[in-house]
mmCIF file of C-alpha atoms in Angstrom:
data_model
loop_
_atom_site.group_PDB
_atom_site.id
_atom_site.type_symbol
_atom_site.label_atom_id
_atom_site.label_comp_id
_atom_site.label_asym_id
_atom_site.label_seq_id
_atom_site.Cartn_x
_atom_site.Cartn_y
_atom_site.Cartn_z
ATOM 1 C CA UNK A 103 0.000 0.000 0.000
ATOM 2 C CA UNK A 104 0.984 3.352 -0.623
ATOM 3 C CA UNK A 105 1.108 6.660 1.247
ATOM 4 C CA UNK A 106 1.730 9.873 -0.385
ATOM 5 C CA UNK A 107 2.354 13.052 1.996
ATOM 6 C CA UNK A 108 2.347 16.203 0.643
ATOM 7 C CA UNK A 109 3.922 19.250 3.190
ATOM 8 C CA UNK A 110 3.970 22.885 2.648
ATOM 9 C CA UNK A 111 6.713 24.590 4.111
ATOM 10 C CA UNK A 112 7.673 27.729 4.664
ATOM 11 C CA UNK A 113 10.905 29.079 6.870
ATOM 12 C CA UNK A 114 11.015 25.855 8.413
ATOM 13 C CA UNK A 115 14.242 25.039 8.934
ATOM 14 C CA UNK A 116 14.058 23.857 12.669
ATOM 15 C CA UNK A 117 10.959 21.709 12.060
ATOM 16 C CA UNK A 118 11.265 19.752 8.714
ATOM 17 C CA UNK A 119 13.702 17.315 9.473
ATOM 18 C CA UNK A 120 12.296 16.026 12.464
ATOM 19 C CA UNK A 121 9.190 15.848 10.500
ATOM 20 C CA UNK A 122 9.914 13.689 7.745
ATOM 21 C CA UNK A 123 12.572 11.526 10.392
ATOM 22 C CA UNK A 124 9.184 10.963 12.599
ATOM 23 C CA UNK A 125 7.111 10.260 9.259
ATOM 24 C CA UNK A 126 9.377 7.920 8.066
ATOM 25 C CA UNK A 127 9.546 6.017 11.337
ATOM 26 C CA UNK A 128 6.200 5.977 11.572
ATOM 27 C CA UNK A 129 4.682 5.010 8.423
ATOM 28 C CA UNK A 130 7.683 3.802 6.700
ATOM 29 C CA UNK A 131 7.705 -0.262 7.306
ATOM 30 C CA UNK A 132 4.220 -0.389 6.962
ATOM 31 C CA UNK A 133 3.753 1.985 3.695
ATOM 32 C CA UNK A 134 5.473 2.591 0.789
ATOM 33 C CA UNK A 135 5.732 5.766 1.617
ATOM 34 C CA UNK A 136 6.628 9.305 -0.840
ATOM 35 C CA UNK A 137 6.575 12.845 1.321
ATOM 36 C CA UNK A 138 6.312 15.671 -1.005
ATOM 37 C CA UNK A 139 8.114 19.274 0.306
ATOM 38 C CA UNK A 140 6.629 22.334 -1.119
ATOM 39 C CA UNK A 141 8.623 25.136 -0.228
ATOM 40 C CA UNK A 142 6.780 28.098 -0.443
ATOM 41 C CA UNK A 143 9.543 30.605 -0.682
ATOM 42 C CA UNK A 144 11.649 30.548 2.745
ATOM 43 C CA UNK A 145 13.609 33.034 3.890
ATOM 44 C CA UNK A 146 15.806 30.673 5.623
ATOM 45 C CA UNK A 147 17.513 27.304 5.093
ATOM 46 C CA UNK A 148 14.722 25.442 4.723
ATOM 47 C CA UNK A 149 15.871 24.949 0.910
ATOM 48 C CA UNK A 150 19.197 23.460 1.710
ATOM 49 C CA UNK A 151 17.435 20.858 4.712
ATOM 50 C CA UNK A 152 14.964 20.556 1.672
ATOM 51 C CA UNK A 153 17.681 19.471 -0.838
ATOM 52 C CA UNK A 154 19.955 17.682 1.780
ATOM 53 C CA UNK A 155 16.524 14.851 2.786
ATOM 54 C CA UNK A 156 15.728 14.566 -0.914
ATOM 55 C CA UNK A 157 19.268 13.721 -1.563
ATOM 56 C CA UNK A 158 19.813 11.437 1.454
ATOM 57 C CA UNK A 159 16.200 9.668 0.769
ATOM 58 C CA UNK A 160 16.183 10.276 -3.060
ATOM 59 C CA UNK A 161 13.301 7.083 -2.867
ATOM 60 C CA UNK A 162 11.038 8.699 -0.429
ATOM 61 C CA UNK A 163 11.190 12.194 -0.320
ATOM 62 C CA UNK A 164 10.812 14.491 -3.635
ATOM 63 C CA UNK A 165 11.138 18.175 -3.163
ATOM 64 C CA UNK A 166 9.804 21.243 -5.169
ATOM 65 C CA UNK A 167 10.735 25.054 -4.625
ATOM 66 C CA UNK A 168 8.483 27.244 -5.716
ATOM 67 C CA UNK A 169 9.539 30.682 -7.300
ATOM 68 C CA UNK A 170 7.784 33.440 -5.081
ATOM 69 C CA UNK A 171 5.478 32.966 -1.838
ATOM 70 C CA UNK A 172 1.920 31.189 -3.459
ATOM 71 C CA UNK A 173 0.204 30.467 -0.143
ATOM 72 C CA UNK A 174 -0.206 27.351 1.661
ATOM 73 C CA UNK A 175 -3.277 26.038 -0.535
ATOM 74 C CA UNK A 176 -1.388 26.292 -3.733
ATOM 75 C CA UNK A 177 1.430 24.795 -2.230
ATOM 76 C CA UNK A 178 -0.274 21.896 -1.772
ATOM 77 C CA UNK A 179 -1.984 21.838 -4.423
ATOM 78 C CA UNK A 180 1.446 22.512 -6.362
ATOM 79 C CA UNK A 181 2.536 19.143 -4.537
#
């Protein structure tokens, strides 16, 4: 079975990681499991955390960066 995540972010560079980490142990031996990061524009380093999971978990986690700030519905949506 699997489970598709999709998360908007947006200058979350303290939070993401832990996220996807806790998603992944969670739902990861009993899904086959794809988390989808929006970034919505960050100010901060949220694209390089962004870039660094997607590399590290190229199978699981597929990132997008989005050119200007869209809001969180067409982030998702954009996922």
């Amino acid at each position: 079975m699997r489970l598709s995540i999709v998360i908007p972010v947006y200058n979350a560079e303290r939070t993401i990681e832990s996220l996807c980490k806790t998603l992944m142990d969670l739902y990861g031996s009993a899904f086959s499991l794809e988390i989808v990061l929006v970034n919505d524009n960050s100010h901060d380093s949220t694209h390089l955390i962004c870039c660094r999971l997607n590399e590290s978990y190229p199978s699981i986690v597929t990132y997008v960066r989005l050119s200007r700030n869209f809001g969180e519905h067409c982030a998702v949506m954009a996922g």
